[in-house]
Tab-separated table of C-alpha atoms in Angstrom:
chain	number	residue	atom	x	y	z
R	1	UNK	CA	12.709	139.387	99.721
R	2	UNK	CA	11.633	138.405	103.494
R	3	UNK	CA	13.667	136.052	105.577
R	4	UNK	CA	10.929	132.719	105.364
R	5	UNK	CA	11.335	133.371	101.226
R	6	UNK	CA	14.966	133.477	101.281
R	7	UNK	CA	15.202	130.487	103.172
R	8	UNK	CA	12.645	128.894	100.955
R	9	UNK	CA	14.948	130.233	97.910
R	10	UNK	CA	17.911	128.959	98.796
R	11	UNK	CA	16.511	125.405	100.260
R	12	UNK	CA	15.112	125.196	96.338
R	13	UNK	CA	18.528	126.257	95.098
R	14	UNK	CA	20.065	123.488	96.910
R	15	UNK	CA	17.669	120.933	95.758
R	16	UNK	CA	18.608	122.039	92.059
R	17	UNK	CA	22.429	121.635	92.523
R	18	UNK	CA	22.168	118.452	94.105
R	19	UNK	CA	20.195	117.184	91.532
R	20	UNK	CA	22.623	118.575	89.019
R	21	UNK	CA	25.648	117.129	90.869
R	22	UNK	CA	23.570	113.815	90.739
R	23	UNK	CA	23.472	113.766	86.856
R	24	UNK	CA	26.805	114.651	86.391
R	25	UNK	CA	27.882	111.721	88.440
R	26	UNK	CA	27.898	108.819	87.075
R	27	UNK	CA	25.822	106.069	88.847
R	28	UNK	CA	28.118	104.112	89.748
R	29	UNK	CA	27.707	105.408	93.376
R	30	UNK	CA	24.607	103.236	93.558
R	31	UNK	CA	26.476	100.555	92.754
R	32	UNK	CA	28.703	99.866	95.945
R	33	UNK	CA	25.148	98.068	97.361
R	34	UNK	CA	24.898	94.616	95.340
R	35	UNK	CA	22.391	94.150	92.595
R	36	UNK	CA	20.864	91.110	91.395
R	37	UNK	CA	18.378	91.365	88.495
R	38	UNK	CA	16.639	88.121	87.835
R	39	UNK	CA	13.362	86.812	85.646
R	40	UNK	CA	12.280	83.889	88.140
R	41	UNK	CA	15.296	81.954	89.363
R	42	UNK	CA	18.782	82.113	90.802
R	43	UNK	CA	19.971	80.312	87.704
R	44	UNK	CA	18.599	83.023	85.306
R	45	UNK	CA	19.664	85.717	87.254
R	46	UNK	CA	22.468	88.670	86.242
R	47	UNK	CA	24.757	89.730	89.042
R	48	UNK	CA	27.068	92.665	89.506
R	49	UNK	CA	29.208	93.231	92.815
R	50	UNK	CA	29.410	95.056	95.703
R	51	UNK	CA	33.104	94.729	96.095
R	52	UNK	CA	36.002	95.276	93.936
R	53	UNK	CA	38.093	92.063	93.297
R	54	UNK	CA	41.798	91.287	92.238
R	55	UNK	CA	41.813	87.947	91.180
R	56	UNK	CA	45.548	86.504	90.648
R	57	UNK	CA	46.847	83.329	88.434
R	58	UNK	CA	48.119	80.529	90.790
R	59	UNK	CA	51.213	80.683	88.507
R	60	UNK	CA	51.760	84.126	88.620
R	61	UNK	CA	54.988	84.240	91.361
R	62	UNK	CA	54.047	86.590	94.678
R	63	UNK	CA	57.216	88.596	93.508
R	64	UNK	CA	55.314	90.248	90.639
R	65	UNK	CA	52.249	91.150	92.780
R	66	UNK	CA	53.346	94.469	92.764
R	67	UNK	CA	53.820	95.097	89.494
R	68	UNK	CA	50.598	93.339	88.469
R	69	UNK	CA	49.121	95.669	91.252
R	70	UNK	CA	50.414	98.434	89.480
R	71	UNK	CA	49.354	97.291	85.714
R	72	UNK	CA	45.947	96.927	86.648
R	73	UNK	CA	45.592	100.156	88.911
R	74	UNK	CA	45.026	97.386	92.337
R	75	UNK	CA	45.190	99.485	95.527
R	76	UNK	CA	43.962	98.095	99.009
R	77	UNK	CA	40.421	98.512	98.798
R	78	UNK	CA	40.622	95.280	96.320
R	79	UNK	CA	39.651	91.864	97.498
R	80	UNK	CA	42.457	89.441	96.684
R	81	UNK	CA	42.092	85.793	95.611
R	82	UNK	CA	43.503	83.413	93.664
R	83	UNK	CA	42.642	81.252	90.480
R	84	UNK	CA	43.761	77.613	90.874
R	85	UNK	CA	43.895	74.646	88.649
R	86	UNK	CA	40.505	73.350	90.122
R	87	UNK	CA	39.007	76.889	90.083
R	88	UNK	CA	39.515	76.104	86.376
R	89	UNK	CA	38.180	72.324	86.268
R	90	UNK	CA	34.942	74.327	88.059
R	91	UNK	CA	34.340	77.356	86.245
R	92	UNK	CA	35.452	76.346	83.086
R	93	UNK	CA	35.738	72.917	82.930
R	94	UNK	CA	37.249	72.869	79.170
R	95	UNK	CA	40.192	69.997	79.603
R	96	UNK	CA	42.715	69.860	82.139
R	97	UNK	CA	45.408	72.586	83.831
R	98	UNK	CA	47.819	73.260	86.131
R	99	UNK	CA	48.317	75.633	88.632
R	100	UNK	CA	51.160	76.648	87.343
R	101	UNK	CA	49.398	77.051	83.746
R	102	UNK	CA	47.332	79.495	85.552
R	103	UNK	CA	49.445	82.979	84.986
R	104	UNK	CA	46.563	85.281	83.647
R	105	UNK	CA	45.031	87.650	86.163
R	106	UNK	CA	42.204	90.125	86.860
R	107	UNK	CA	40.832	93.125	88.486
R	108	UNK	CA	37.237	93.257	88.033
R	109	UNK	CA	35.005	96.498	89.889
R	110	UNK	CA	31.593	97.253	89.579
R	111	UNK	CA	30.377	99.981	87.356
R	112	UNK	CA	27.300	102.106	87.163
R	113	UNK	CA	23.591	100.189	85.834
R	114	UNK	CA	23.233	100.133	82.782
R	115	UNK	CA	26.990	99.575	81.460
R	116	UNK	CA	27.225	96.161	80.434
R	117	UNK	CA	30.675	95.019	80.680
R	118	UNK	CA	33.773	96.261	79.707
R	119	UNK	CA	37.295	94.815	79.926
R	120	UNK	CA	40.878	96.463	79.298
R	121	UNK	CA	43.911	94.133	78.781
R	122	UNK	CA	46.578	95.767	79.907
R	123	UNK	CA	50.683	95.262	78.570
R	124	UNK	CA	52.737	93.926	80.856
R	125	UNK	CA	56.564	95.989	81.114
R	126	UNK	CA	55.788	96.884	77.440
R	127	UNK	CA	54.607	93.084	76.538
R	128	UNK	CA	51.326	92.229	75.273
R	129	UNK	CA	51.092	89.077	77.422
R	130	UNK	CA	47.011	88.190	76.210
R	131	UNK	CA	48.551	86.323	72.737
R	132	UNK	CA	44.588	85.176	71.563
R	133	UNK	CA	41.402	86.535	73.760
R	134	UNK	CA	40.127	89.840	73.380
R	135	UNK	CA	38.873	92.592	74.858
R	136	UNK	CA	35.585	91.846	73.318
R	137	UNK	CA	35.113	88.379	73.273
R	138	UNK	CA	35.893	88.838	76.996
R	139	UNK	CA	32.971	91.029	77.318
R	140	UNK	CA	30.422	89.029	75.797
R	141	UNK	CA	31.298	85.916	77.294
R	142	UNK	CA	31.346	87.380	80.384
R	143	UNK	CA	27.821	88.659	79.782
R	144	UNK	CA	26.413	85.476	78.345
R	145	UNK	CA	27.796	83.927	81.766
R	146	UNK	CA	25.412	85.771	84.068
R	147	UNK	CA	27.256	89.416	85.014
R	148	UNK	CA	27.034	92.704	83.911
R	149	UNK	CA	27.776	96.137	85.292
R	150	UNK	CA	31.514	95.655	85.511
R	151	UNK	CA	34.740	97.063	84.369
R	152	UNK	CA	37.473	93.730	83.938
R	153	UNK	CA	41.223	94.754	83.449
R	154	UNK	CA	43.277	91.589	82.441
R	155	UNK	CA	47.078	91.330	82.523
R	156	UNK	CA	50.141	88.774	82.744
R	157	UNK	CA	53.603	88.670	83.522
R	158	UNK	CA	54.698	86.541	80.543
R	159	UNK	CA	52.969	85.288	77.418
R	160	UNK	CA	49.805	83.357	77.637
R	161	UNK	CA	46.564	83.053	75.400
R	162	UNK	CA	44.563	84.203	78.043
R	163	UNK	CA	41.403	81.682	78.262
R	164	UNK	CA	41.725	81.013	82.023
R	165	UNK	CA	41.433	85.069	83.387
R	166	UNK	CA	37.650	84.141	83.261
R	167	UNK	CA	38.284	81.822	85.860
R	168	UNK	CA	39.455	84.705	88.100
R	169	UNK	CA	36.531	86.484	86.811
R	170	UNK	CA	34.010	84.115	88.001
R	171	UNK	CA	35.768	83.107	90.912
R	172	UNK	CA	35.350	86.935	92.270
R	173	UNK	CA	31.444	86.803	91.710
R	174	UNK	CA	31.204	83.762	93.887
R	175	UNK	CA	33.764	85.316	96.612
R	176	UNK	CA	30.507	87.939	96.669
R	177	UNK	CA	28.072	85.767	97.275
R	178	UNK	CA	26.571	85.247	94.022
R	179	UNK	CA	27.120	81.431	92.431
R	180	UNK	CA	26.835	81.672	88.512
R	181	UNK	CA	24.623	79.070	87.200
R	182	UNK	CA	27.485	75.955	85.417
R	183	UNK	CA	25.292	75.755	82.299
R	184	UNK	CA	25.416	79.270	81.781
R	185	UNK	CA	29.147	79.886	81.814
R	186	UNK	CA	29.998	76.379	79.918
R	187	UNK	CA	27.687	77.867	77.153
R	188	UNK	CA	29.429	81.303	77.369
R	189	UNK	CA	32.872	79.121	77.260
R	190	UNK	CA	31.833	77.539	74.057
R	191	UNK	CA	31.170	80.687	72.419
R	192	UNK	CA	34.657	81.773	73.602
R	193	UNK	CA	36.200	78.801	71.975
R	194	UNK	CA	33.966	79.206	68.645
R	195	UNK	CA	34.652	82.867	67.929
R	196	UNK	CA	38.660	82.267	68.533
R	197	UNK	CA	38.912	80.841	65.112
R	198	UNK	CA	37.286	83.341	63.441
R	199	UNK	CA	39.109	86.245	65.077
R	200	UNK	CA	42.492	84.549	64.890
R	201	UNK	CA	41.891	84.368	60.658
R	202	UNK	CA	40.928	88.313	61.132
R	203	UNK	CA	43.580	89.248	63.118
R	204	UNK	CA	45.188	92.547	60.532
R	205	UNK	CA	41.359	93.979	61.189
R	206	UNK	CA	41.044	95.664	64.600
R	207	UNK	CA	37.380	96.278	63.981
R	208	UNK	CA	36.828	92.555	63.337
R	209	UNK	CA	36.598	91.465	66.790
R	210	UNK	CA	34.014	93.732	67.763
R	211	UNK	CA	32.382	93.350	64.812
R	212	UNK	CA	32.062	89.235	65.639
R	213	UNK	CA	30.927	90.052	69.029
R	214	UNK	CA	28.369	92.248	68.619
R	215	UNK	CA	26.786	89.737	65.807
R	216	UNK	CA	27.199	87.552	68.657
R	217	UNK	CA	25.410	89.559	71.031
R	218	UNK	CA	22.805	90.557	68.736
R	219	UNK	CA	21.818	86.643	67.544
R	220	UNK	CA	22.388	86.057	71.019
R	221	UNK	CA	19.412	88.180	71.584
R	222	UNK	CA	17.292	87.205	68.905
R	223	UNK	CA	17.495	83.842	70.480
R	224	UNK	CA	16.145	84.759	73.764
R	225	UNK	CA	13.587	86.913	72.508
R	226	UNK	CA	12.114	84.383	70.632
R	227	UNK	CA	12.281	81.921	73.495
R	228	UNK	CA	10.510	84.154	75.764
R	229	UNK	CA	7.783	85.572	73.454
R	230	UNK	CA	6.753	82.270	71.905
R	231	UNK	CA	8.724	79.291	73.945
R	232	UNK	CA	9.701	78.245	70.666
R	233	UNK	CA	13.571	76.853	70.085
R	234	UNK	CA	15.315	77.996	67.037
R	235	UNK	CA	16.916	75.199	65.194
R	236	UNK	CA	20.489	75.741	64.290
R	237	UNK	CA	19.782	76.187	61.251
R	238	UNK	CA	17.272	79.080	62.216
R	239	UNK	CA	20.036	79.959	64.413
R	240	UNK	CA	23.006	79.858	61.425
R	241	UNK	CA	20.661	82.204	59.849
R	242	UNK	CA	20.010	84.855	62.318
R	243	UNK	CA	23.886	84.624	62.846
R	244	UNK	CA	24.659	85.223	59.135
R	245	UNK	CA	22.049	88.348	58.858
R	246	UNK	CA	24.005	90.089	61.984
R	247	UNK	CA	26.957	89.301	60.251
R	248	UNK	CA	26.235	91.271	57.364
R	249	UNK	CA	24.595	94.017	59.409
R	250	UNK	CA	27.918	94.298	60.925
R	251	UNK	CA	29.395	94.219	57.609
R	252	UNK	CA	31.935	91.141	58.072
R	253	UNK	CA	29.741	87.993	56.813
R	254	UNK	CA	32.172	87.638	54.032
R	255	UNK	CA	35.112	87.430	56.320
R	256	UNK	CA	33.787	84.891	57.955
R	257	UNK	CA	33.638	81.749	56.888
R	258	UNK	CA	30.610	79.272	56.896
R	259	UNK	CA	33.040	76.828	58.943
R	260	UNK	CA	33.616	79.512	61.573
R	261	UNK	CA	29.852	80.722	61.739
R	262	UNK	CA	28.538	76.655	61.959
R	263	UNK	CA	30.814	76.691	64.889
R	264	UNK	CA	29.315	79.291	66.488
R	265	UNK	CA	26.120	78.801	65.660
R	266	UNK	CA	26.751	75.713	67.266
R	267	UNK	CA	27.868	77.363	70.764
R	268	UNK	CA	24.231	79.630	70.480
R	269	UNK	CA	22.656	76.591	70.489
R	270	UNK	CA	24.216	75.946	73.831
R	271	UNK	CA	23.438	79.332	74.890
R	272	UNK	CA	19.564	78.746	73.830
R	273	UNK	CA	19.480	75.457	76.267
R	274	UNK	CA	20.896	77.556	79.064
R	275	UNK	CA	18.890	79.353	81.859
R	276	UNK	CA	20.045	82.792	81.064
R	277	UNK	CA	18.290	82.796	77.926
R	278	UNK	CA	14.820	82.823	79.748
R	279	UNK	CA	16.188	85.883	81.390
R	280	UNK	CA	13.973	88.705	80.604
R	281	UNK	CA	16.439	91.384	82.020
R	282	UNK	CA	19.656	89.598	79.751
R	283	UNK	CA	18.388	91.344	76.327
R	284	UNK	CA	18.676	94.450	78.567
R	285	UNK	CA	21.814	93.880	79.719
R	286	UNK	CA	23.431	92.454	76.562
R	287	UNK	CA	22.046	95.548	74.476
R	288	UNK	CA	24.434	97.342	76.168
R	289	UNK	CA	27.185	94.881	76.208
R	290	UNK	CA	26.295	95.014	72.008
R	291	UNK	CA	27.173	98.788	72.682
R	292	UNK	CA	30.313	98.566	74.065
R	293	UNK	CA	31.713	96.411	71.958
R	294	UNK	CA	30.729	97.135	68.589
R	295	UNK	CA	32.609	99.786	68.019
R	296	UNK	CA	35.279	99.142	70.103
R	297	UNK	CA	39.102	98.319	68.561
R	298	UNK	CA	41.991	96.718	70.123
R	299	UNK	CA	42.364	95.887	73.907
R	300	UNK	CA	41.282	98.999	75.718
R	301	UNK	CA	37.403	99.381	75.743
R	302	UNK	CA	36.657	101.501	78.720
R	303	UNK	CA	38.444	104.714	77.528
R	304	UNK	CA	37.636	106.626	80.501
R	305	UNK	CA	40.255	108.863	80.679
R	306	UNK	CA	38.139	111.850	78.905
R	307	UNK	CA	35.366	111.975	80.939
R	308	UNK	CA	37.687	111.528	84.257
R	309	UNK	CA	39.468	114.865	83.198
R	310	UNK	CA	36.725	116.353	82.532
R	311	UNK	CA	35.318	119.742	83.904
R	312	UNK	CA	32.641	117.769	85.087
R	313	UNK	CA	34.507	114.461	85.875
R	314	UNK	CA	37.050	116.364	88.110
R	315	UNK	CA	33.495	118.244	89.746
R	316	UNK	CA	32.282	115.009	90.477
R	317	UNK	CA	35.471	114.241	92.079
R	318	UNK	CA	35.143	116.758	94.334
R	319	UNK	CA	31.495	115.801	95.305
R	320	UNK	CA	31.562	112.537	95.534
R	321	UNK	CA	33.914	111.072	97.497
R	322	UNK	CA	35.236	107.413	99.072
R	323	UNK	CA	33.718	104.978	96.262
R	324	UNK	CA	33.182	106.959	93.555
R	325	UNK	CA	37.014	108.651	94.207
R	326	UNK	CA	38.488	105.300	94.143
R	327	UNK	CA	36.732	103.928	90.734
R	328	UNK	CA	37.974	107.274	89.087
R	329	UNK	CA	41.400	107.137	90.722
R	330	UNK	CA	41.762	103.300	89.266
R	331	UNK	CA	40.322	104.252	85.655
R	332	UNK	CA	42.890	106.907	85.981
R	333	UNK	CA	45.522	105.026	86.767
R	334	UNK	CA	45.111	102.478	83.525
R	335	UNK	CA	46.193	105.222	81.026
C-alpha cells in the first residue's frame, strides 16, 4: 500500500472509531449547551439545563450541607441555591409554609435527549426521610410541569413528606434562565396531590406507584393528542374513561378506587386547560417519562451503576472527559 493510501486508510479508520466512541457515549455530552423544545410559545415550551443545580431546604441547617453534599453525590461544579417559604407560595402555591418547614432538598443535572426524567431519593444516615412522594410521581409531575432531560436526586436530614423538593426543582430551572409557565406546574401540583391518595392505600405494592404514573402519563397523553389533532376538550368524564382504560392496561384499575381515579381525573382536567398540553414535543417527551417509570419500583429509578462499570461505560470514561466524567462520577457516587 503507497503512502497517499495509507494516509487515506488510516484518516477512514479514525473516522470509524470516532463514530464508534460517539455511540457508545451516551448523549449527554450534547447536553451541557441548553435546550429548549417548544410548539409556539414560551408557555408551552419543555426545558432542560445547561447547568447542574443543588437546590437546598431553607430549613435544612448549613451544618448538614456536607452530608447532604455527600447523599446526593454534590461536588463543586453544582450551582447552589436555596428553597424558601415564598419560593414555595410561587412555585407551588398549595397553602402556606415556613422556611423552616422547608427541609427537603435536591440535586437536579441534565441528562442526555431523549431521557425524560428520572429522580432517585436517596436515605439519609440510614433514614428514609421522603415519608409520602415518590420516585415516580416525582417524575411525572416534574414532566407535566414543563422539563425533561434530567436526573433529580432528593434527600433530607430528618423526616418529611417530601411535597416541597419540587420547589427546589423548579427554582433551579429558573436560576437557568428558563421561567416555567404557573399554570403548568399548578396543574402538575394537582396531579401530585391526586395520585398521593391512591399510592398511600397501595403502599405493600412497590410496582403500584409506577404503575399509577405511567396511567397517568399515558391519559396524560391521550389528552393532548386529542387537543392537538382535533382542538376538541375531553370532558371529565371522557377523561375518567381514558384514565380507567390505562389503568387496566397497567393492570391496577381494581386497586384503585373510583374515588381516587375522579380525583385524578379531576387534576387531568387541569392539565388539559394548561399550555403544555398544546405542546407538540410533550407526547415526545412524556413517552419517555411513561418509560422510565413504568417499570420502575421503589425510590431509585436511574440505576446507572451497570452501564457506568461497564466495558464500555469505563471506555467512555476515558474518551470523554470534563462533563461527561463528572455526570458518571455523580451517578457513581449514588450507589
Amino acid at each position: 500500500m503507497n503512502k497517499p493510501i495509507k494516509m487515506l486508510a488510516g484518516l477512514m479508520l479514525a473516522v470509524t472509531l470516532a463514530g464508534v466512541a460517539t455511540m457508545a457515549a451516551p448523549a449527554v455530552v450534547s447536553a451541557d449547551t441548553a435546550t429548549e423544545q417548544s410548539s409556539s410559545s414560551s408557555s408551552t415550551a419543555t426545558h432542560t439545563l445547561s447547568n447542574s443545580y443543588v437546590v437546598y431546604g431553607a430549613g435544612a441547617p448549613q451544618s448538614v450541607y456536607d452530608q447532604l453534599n455527600s447523599v446526593m453525590g454534590v461536588d463543586s461544579s453544582f450551582k447552589k441555591l436555596t428553597a424558601t417559604a415564598s419560593d414555595y407560595a410561587k412555585y407551588i402555591g398549595n397553602g402556606t409554609t415556613t422556611d423552616a418547614a422547608m427541609i427537603s432538598s435536591v440535586a437536579i443535572a441534565p441528562t442526555d435527549p431523549g431521557s425524560g426524567v428520572k429522580v432517585n431519593i436517596k436515605k439519609y444516615d440510614g433514614q428514609s426521610n421522603i415519608t409520602e412522594v415518590t420516585a415516580q410521581q416525582y417524575a411525572m409531575v416534574a414532566q407535566m410541569a414543563g422539563v425533561t432531560d434530567i436526573t433529580i436526586v432528593v434527600t433530607a436530614n430528618r423526616a418529611v413528606s417530601g411535597e416541597s423538593a419540587l420547589t427546589g426543582v423548579y427554582k433551579a430551572f429558573e436560576a437557568d434562565g428558563h421561567q416555567l409557565n404557573s399554570q403548568n406546574t399548578a396543574a402538575a401540583n394537582s396531579v401530585l396531590d391526586a395520585t398521593q391518595s391512591a399510592i398511600d392505600a397501595n403502599k405493600d405494592d412497590s410496582s403500584y406507584p409506577g404503575k399509577l404514573m405511567a396511567a397517568v402519563g399515558d391519559t396524560s397523553k391521550q389528552i393532548a393528542q386529542q387537543k392537538q389533532s382535533s382542538g376538541e376538550l375531553a370532558t371529565k368524564a371522557d377523561i375518567q374513561e381514558m384514565l380507567n382504560k390505562a389503568l387496566e392496561k397497567r393492570g391496577i384499575a381494581d386497586q384503585t378506587t373510583t374515588t381516587q381515579q375522579e380525583k385524578i381525573a379531576s387534576a387531568l382536567v387541569n392539565f388539559q386547560n394548561s399550555p403544555i398540553s398544546s405542546s407538540k414535543t410533550y407526547i415526545n417527551n412524556v413517552s419517555n417519562t411513561i418509560n422510565n417509570v413504568k417499570n420502575s419500583t421503589g425510590n431509585l429509578m436511574n440505576k446507572a451503576k451497570n452501564w457506568a462499570n461497564s466495558e464500555a461505560g469505563k471506555e467512555t470514561v476515558k474518551q470523554a472527559q470534563s462533563w461527561l466524567t463528572r455526570f458518571i462520577n455523580w451517578i457513581k457516587s449514588w450507589f
